[in-house]
mmCIF file of C-alpha atoms and ligand atoms in Angstrom:
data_model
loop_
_atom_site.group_PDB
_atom_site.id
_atom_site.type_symbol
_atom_site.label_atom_id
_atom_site.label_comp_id
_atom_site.label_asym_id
_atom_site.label_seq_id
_atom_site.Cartn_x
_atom_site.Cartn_y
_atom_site.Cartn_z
ATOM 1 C CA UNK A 13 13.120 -29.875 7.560
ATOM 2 C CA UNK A 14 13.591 -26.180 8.629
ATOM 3 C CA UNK A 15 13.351 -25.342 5.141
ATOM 4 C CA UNK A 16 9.932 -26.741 4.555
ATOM 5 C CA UNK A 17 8.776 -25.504 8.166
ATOM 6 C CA UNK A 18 9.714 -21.734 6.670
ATOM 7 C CA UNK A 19 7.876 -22.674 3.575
ATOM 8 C CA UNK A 20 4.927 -23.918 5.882
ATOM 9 C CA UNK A 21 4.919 -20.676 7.665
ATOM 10 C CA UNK A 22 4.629 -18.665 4.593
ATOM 11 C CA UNK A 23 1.740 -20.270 3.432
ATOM 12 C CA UNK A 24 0.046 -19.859 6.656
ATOM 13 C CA UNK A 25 0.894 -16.432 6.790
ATOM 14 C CA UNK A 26 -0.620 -16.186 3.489
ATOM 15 C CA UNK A 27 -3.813 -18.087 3.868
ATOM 16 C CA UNK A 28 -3.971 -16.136 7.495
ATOM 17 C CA UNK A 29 -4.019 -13.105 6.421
ATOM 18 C CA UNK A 30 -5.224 -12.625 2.202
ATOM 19 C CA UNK A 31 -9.281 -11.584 2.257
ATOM 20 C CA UNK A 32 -11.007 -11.519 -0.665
ATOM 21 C CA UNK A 33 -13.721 -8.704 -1.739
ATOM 22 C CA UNK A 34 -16.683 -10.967 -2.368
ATOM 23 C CA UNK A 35 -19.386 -8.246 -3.341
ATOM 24 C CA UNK A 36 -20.575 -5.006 -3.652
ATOM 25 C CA UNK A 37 -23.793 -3.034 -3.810
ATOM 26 C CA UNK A 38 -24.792 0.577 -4.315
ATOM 27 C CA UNK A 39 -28.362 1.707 -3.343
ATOM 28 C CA UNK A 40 -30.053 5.018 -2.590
ATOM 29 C CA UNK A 41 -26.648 6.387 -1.179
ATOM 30 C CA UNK A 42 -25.062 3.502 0.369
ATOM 31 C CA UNK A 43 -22.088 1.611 -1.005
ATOM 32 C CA UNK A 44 -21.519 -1.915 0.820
ATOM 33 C CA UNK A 45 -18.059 -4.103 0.562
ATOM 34 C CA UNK A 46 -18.411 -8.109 1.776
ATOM 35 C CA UNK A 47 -15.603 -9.536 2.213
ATOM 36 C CA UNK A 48 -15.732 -13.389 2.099
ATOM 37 C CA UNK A 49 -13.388 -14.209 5.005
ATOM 38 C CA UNK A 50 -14.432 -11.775 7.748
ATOM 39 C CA UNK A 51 -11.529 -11.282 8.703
ATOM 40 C CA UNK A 52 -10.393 -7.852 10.088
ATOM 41 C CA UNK A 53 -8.914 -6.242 7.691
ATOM 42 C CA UNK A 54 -5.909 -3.322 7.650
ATOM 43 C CA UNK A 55 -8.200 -0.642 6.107
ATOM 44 C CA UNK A 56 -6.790 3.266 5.572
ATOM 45 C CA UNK A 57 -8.801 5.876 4.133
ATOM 46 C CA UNK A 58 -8.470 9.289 2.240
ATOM 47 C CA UNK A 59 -10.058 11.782 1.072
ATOM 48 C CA UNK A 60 -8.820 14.208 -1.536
ATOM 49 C CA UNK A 61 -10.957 17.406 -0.815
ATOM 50 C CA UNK A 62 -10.179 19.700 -4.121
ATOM 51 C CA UNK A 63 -11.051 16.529 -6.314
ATOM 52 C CA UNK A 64 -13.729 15.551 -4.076
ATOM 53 C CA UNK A 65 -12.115 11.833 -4.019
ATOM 54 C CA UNK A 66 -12.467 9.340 -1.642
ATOM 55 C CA UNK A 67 -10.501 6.591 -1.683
ATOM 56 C CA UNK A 68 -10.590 3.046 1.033
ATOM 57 C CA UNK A 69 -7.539 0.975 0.690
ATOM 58 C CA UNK A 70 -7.505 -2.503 1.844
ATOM 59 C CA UNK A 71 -4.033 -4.368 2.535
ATOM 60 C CA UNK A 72 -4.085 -8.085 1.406
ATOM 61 C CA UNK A 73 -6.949 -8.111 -0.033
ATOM 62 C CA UNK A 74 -8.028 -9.939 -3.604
ATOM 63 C CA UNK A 75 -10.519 -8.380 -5.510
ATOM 64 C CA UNK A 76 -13.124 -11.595 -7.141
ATOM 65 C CA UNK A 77 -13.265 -11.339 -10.538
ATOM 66 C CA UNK A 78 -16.718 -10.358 -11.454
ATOM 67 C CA UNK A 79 -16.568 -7.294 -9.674
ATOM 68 C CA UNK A 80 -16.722 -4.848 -12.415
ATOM 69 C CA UNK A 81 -13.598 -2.329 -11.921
ATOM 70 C CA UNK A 82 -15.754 0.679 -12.990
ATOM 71 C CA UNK A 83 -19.529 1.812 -12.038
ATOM 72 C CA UNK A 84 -20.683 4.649 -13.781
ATOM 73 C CA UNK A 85 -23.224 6.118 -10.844
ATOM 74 C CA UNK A 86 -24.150 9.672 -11.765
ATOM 75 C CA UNK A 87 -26.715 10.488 -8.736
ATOM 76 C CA UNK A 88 -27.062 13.056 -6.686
ATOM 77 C CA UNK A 89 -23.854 11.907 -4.441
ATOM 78 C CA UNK A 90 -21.667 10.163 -6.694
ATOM 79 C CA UNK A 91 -20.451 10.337 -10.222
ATOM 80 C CA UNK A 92 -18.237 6.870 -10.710
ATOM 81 C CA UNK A 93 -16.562 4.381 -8.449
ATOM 82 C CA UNK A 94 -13.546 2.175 -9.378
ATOM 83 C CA UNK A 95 -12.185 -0.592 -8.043
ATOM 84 C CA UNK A 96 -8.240 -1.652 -8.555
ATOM 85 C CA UNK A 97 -6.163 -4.161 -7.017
ATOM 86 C CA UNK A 98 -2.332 -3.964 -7.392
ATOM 87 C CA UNK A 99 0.389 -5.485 -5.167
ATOM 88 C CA UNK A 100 -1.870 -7.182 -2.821
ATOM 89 C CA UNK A 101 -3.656 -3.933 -2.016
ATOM 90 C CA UNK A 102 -7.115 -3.240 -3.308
ATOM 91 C CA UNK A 103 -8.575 0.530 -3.968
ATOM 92 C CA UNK A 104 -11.905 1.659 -3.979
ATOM 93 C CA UNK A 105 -12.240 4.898 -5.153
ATOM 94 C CA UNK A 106 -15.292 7.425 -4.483
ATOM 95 C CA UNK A 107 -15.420 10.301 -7.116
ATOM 96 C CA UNK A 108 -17.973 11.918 -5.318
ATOM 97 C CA UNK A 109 -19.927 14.715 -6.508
ATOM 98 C CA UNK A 110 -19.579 18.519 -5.417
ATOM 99 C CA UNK A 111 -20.750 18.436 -1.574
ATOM 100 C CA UNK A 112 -21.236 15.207 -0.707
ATOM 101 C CA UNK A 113 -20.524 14.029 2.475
ATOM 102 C CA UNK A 114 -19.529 10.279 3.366
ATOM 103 C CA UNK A 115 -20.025 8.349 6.470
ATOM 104 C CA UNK A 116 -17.797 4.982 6.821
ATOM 105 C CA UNK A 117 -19.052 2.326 9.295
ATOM 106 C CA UNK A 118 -17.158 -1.362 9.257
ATOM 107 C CA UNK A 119 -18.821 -4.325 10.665
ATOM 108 C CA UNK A 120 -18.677 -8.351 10.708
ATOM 109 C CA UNK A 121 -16.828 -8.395 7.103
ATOM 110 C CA UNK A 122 -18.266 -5.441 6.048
ATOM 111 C CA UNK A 123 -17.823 -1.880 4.955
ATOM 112 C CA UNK A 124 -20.670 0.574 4.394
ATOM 113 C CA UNK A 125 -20.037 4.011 3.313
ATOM 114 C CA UNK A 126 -23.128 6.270 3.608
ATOM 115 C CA UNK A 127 -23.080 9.411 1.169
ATOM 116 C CA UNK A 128 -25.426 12.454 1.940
ATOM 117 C CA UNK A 129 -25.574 16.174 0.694
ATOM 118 C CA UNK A 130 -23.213 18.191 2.928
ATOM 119 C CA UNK A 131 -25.989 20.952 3.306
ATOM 120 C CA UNK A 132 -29.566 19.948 3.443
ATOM 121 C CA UNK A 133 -28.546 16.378 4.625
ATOM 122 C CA UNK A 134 -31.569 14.825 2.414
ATOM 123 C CA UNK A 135 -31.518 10.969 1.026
ATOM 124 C CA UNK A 136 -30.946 9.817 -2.273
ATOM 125 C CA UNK A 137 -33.774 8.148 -4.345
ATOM 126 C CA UNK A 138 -31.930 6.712 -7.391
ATOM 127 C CA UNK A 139 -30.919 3.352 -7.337
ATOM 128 C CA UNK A 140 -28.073 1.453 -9.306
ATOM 129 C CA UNK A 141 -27.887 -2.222 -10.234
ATOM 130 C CA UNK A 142 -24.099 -3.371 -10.348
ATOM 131 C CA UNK A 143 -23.382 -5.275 -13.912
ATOM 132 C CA UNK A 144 -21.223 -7.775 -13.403
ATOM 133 C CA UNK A 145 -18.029 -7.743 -16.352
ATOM 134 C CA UNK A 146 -17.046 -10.563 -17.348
ATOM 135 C CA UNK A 147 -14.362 -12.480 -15.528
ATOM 136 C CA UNK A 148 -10.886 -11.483 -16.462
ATOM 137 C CA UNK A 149 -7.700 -13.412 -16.731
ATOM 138 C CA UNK A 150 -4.906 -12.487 -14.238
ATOM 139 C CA UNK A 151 -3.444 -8.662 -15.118
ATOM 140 C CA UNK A 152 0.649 -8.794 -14.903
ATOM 141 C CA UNK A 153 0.846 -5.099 -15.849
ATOM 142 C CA UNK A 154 -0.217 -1.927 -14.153
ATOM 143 C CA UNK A 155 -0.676 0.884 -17.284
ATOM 144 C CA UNK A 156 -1.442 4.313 -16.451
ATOM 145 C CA UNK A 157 -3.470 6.559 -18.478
ATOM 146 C CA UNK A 158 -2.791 10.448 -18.162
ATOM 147 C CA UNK A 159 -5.534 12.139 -19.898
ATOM 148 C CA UNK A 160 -3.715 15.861 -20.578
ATOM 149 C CA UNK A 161 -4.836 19.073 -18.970
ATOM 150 C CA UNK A 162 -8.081 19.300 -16.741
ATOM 151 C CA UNK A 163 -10.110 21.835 -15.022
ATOM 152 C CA UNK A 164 -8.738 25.613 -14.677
ATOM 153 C CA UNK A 165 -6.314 23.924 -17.435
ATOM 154 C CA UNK A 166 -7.957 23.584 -20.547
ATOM 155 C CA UNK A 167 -4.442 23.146 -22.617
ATOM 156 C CA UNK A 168 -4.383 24.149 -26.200
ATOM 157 C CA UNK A 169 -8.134 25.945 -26.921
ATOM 158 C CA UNK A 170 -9.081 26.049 -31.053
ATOM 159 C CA UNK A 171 -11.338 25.010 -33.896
ATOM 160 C CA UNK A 172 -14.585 25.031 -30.951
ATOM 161 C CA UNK A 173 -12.346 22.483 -28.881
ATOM 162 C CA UNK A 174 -10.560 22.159 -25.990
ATOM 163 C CA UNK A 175 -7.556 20.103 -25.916
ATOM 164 C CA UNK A 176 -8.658 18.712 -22.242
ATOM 165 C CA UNK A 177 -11.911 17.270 -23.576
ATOM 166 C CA UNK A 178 -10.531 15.706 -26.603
ATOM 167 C CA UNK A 179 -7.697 14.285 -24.182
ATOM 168 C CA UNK A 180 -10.096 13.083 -21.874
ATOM 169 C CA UNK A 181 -12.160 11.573 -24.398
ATOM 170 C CA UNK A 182 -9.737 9.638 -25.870
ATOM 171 C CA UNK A 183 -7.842 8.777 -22.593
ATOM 172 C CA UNK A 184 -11.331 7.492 -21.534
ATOM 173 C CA UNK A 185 -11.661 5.011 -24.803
ATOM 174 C CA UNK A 186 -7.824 4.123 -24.591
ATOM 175 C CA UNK A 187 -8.140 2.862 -20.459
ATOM 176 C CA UNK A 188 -10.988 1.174 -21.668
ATOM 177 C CA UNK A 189 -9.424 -0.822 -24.344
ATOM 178 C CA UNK A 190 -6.226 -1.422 -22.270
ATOM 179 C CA UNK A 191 -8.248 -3.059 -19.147
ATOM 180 C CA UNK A 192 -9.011 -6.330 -21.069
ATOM 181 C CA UNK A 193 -5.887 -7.295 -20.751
ATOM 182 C CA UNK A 194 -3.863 -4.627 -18.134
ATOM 183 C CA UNK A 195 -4.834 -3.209 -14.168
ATOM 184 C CA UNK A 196 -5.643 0.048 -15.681
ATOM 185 C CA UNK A 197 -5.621 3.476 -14.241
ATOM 186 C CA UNK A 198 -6.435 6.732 -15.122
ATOM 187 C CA UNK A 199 -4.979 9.883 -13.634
ATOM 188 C CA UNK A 200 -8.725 11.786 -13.996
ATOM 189 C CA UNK A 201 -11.502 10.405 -14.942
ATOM 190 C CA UNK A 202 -13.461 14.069 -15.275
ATOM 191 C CA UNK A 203 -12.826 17.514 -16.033
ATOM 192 C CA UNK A 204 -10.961 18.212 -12.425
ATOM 193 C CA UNK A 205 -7.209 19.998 -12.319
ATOM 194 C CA UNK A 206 -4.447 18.215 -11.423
ATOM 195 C CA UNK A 207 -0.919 19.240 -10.453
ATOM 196 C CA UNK A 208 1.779 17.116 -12.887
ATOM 197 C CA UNK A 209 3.674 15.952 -10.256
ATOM 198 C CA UNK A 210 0.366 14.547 -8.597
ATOM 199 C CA UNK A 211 0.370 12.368 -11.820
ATOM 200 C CA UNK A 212 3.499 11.050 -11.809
ATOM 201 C CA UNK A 213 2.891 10.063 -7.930
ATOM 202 C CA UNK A 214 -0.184 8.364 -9.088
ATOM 203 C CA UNK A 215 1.630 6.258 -11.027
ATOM 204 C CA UNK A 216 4.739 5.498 -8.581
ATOM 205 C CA UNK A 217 2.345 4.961 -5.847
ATOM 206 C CA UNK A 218 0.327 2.359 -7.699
ATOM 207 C CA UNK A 219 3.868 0.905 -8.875
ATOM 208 C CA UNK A 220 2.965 1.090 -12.512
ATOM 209 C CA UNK A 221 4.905 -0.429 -15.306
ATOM 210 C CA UNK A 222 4.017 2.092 -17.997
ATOM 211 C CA UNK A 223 2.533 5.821 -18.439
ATOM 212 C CA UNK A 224 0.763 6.889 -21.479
ATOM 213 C CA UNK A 225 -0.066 10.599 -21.289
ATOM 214 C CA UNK A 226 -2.259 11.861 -24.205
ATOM 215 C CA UNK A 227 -2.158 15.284 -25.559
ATOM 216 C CA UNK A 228 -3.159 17.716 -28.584
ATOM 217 C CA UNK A 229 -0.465 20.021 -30.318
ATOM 218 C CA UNK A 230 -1.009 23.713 -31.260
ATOM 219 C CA UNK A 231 0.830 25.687 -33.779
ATOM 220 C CA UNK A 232 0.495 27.785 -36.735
ATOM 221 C CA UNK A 233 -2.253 27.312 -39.123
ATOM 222 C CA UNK A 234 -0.007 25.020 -41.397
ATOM 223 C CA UNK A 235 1.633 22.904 -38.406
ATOM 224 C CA UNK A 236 -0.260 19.322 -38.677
ATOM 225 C CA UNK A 237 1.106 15.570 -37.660
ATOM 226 C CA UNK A 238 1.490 13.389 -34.420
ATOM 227 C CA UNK A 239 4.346 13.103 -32.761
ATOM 228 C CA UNK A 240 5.676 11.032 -29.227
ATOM 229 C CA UNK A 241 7.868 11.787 -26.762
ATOM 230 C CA UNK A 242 9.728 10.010 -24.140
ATOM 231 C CA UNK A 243 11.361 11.661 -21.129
ATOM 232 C CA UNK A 244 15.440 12.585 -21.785
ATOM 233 C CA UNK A 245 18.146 14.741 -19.990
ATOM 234 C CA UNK A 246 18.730 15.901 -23.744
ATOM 235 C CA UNK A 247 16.317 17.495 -25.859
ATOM 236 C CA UNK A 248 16.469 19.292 -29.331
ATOM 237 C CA UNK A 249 15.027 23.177 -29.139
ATOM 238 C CA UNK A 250 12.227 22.010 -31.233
ATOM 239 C CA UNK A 251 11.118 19.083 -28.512
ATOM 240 C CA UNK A 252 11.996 21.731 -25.327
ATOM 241 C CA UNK A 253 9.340 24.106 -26.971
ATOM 242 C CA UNK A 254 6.796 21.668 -27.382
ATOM 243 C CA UNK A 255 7.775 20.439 -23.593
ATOM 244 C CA UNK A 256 7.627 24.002 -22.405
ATOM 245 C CA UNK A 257 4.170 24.261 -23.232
ATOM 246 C CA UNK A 258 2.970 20.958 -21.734
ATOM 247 C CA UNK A 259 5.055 21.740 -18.869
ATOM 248 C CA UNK A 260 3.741 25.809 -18.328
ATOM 249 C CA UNK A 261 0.243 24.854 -16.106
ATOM 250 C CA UNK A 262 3.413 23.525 -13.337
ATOM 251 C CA UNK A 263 6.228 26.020 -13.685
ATOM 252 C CA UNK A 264 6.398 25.596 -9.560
ATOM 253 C CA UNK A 265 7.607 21.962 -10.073
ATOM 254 C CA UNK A 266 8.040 21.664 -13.824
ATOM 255 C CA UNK A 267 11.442 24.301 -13.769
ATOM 256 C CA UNK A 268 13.160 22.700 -10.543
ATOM 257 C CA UNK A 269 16.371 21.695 -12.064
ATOM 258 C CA UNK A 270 17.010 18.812 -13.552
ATOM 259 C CA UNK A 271 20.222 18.691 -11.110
ATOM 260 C CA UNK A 272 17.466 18.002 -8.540
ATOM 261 C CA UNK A 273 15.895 14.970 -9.580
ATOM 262 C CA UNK A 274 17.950 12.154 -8.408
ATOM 263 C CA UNK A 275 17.364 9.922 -11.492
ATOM 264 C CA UNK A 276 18.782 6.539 -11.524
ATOM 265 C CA UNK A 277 21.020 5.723 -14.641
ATOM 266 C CA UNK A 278 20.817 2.522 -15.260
ATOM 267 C CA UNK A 279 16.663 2.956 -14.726
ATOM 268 C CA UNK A 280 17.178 5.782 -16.569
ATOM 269 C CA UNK A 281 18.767 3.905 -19.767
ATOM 270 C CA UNK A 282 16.452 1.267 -19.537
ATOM 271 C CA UNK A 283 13.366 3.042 -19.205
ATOM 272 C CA UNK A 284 14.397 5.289 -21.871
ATOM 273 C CA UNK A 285 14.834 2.113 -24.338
ATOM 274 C CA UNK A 286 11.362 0.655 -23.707
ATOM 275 C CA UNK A 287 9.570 4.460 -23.750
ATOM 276 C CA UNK A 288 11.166 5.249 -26.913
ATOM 277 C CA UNK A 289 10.553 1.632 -28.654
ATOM 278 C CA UNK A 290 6.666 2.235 -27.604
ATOM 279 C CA UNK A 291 6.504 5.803 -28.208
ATOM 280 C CA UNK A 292 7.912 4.744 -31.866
ATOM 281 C CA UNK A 293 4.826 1.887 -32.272
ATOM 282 C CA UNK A 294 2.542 4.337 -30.991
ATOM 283 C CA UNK A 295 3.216 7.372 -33.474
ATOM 284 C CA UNK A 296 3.508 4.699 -36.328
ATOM 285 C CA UNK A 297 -0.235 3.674 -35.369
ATOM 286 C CA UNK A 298 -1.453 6.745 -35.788
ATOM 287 C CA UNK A 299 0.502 7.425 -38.679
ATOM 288 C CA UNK A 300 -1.281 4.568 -40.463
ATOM 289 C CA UNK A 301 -3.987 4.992 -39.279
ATOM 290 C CA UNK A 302 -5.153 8.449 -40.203
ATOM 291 C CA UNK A 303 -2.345 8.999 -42.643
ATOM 292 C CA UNK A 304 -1.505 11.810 -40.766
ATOM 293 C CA UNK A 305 2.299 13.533 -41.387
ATOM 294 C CA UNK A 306 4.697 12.017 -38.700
ATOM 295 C CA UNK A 307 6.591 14.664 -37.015
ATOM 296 C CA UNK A 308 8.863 11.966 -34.956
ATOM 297 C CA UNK A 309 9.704 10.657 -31.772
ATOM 298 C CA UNK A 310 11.722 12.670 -29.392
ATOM 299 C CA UNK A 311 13.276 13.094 -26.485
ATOM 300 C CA UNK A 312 12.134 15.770 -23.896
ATOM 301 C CA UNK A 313 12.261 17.135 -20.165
ATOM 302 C CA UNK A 314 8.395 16.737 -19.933
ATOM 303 C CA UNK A 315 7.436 17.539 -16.215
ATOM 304 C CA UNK A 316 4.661 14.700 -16.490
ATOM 305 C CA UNK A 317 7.628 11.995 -17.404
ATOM 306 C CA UNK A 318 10.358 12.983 -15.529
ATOM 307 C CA UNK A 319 8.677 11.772 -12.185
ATOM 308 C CA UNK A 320 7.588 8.285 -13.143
ATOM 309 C CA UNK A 321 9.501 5.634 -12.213
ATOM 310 C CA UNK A 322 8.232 3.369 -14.930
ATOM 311 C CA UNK A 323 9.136 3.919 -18.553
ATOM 312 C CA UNK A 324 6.330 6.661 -20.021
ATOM 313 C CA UNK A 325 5.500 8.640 -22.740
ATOM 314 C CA UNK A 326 3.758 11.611 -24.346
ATOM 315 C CA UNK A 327 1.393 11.360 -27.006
ATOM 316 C CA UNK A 328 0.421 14.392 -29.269
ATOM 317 C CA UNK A 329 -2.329 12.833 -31.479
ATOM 318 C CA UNK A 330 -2.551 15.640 -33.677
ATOM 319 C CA UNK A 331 -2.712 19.377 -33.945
ATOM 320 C CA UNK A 332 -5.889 20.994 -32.505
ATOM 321 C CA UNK A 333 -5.057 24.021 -34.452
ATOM 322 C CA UNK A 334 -5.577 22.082 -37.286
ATOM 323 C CA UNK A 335 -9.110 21.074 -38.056
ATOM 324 C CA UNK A 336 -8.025 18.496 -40.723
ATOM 325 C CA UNK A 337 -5.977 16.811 -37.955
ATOM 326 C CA UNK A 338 -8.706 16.465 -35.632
ATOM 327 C CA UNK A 339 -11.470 16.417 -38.124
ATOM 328 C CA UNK A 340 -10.932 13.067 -38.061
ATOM 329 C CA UNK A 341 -10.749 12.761 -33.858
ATOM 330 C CA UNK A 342 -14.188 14.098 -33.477
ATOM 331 C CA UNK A 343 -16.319 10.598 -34.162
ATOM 332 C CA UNK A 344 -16.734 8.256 -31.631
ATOM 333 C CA UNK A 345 -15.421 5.738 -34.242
ATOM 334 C CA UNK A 346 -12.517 7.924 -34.761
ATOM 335 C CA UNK A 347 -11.303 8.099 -30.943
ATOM 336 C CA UNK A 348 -12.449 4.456 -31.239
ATOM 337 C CA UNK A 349 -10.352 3.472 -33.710
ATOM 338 C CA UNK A 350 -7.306 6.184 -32.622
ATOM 339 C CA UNK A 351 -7.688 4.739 -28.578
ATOM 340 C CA UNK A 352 -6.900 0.763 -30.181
ATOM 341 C CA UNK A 353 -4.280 1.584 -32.242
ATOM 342 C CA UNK A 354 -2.384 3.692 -29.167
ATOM 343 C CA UNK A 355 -3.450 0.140 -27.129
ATOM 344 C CA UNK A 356 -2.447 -2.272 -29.342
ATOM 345 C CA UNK A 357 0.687 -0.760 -29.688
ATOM 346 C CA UNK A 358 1.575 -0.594 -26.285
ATOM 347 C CA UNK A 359 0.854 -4.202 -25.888
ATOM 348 C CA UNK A 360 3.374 -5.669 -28.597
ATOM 349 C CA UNK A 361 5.365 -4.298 -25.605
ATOM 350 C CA UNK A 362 4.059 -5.659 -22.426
ATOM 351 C CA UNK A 363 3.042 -9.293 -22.866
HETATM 352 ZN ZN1 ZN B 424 -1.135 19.277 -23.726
#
């Protein structure tokens, strides 16, 4: 009897206190939530200045499935909002143009944020209709996507390219193909900076089961291939000089002793296993693929991978010094066909 009056209680608790986000609309400037219960709801919000991000968390709330998780807005306040739910708490994130100022007023099982232009304070006149995807099946797995580089960073610069907008490009094509069947996130979604550690704490925070982080080589005129890395105490000299290059935007956090990381052993092991069983599927993709020279999978003290809880990798596609390597990149069809085969390898592993 007690047992089933504890069981009771849990349910109640549940049904008390789980919301669901019912709608949402975006007109001339104004973004409207509706939650279906109207219930008040545990609500914390921040905004990340330098990336000009805003971001409303909601505690126990369940996102309905036809709310697309990505609106492409482009006006004069706001370039893209995105909406995730993991672990019961759902994220609406703002990436809000240069300037624009937000206003956040919550009423009767609703939330309206107002944007406006910091300076001359005038209203927009665009207006947005919300497409509705189509309904997805429940998401077990949290994958984040680390598009390489950003901002003051542009990585490995040759050929005309920029290893930040290739990464970007094809991290963009990759989260896409991952969200039919994962919660997807991506570490930037535009051409903004940010700090490696930041990245890994993106993931942790969002308590993701895998990181993908995609990259670009750069060598000599003759160096060509992909190669994958996983994060490892031990590295060969050729995998630390490839990390110390990924790792050189950070030296602040990327040369803090390893000593200083306390890294669990047995997650350690484990996650070690499962990153370098993906990294393996993922290089062999490419390799088939584009027929392009595997260089290997190895082990390395990548900044990016040493601070994610969840088993991660590194993926050099190719060398950008190399025009017949990314010759073949350039396409949509090629990033296309490069972003599914990097997808549909990771899923063989989380299914
Ligand atoms: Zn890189």
């Amino acid at each position: 009897m007690k047992r089933v009056l504890i069981l009771l209680l849990l349910i109640m608790s549940t049904i008390v206190f789980s919301e669901t986000l019912e709608k949402v609309t975006y007109r001339n400037g104004v973004y409207t939530a509706i939650f279906k219960e109207k219930r008040k709801i545990n609500t914390s919000a921040t905004f990340n200045q330098s990336q000009s991000i805003l971001a409303l968390d909601f505690q126990n709330v369940t996102v309905k499935n036809n709310i697309p998780e990505t609106l492409k807005v482009n006006d004069q306040y706001v370039d893209t909002i995105s909406i995730t739910e993991v672990a019961g708490i759902a994220t609406i994130s703002f990436y809000l143009k240069k300037g624009t100022a937000y206003r956040l007023v919550s009423r009767n099982g609703e939330i309206q944020a107002t944007f406006s232009r910091e300076k001359d304070g005038s209203t927009g006149t665009q207006s947005v209709k919300l497409k509705p995807t189509q309904p997805t099946k429940k998401k077990k797995y949290t994958i984040v996507v680390d598009a390489g580089h950003g901002g003051k960073d542009s990585g490995a610069t040759a050929n005309g390219y920029r290893e930040k907008d290739l990464a970007l490009a094809i991290s963009q094509k990759l989260a896409n193909n991952l969200r039919k069947d994962f919660n997807v996130i991506m570490t930037r979604n535009t051409d903004v900076f940010i700090p490696l550690q930041t990245r890994a704490k993106i993931a942790n925070d969002a308590n993701a089961d895998f990181f993908v982080s995609i990259h670009l080589n750069a060598g000599g005129s003759s160096a060509n291939g992909a190669e994958t890395f996983y994060f490892s105490k031990k590295e060969s000299a050729y995998a630390a000089e490839v990390a110390r290059f990924e790792n050189s935007v950070d030296s602040g956090y990327a040369d803090i002793p390893l000593s200083d990381f306390i890294i669990n052993d047995i997650f350690y092991r484990i996650n070690q296993q499962k990153s370098a069983a993906v990294a393996t599927d993922v290089l062999d993709s490419i390799v088939s693929n584009f027929g392009l020279r595997r260089r290997g999978v190895f082990g390395a003290n990548f900044a990016v991978l040493r601070g994610t809880n969840a088993p991660a990798i590194l993926v050099e596609v190719g060398f950008i010094t190399n025009y017949s390597d990314i010759d073949q990149y350039l396409s949509e069809s090629g990033k296309e066909r490069l972003a599914s085969g990097i997808a549909n390898a990771i899923r063989k592993h989380f299914n």
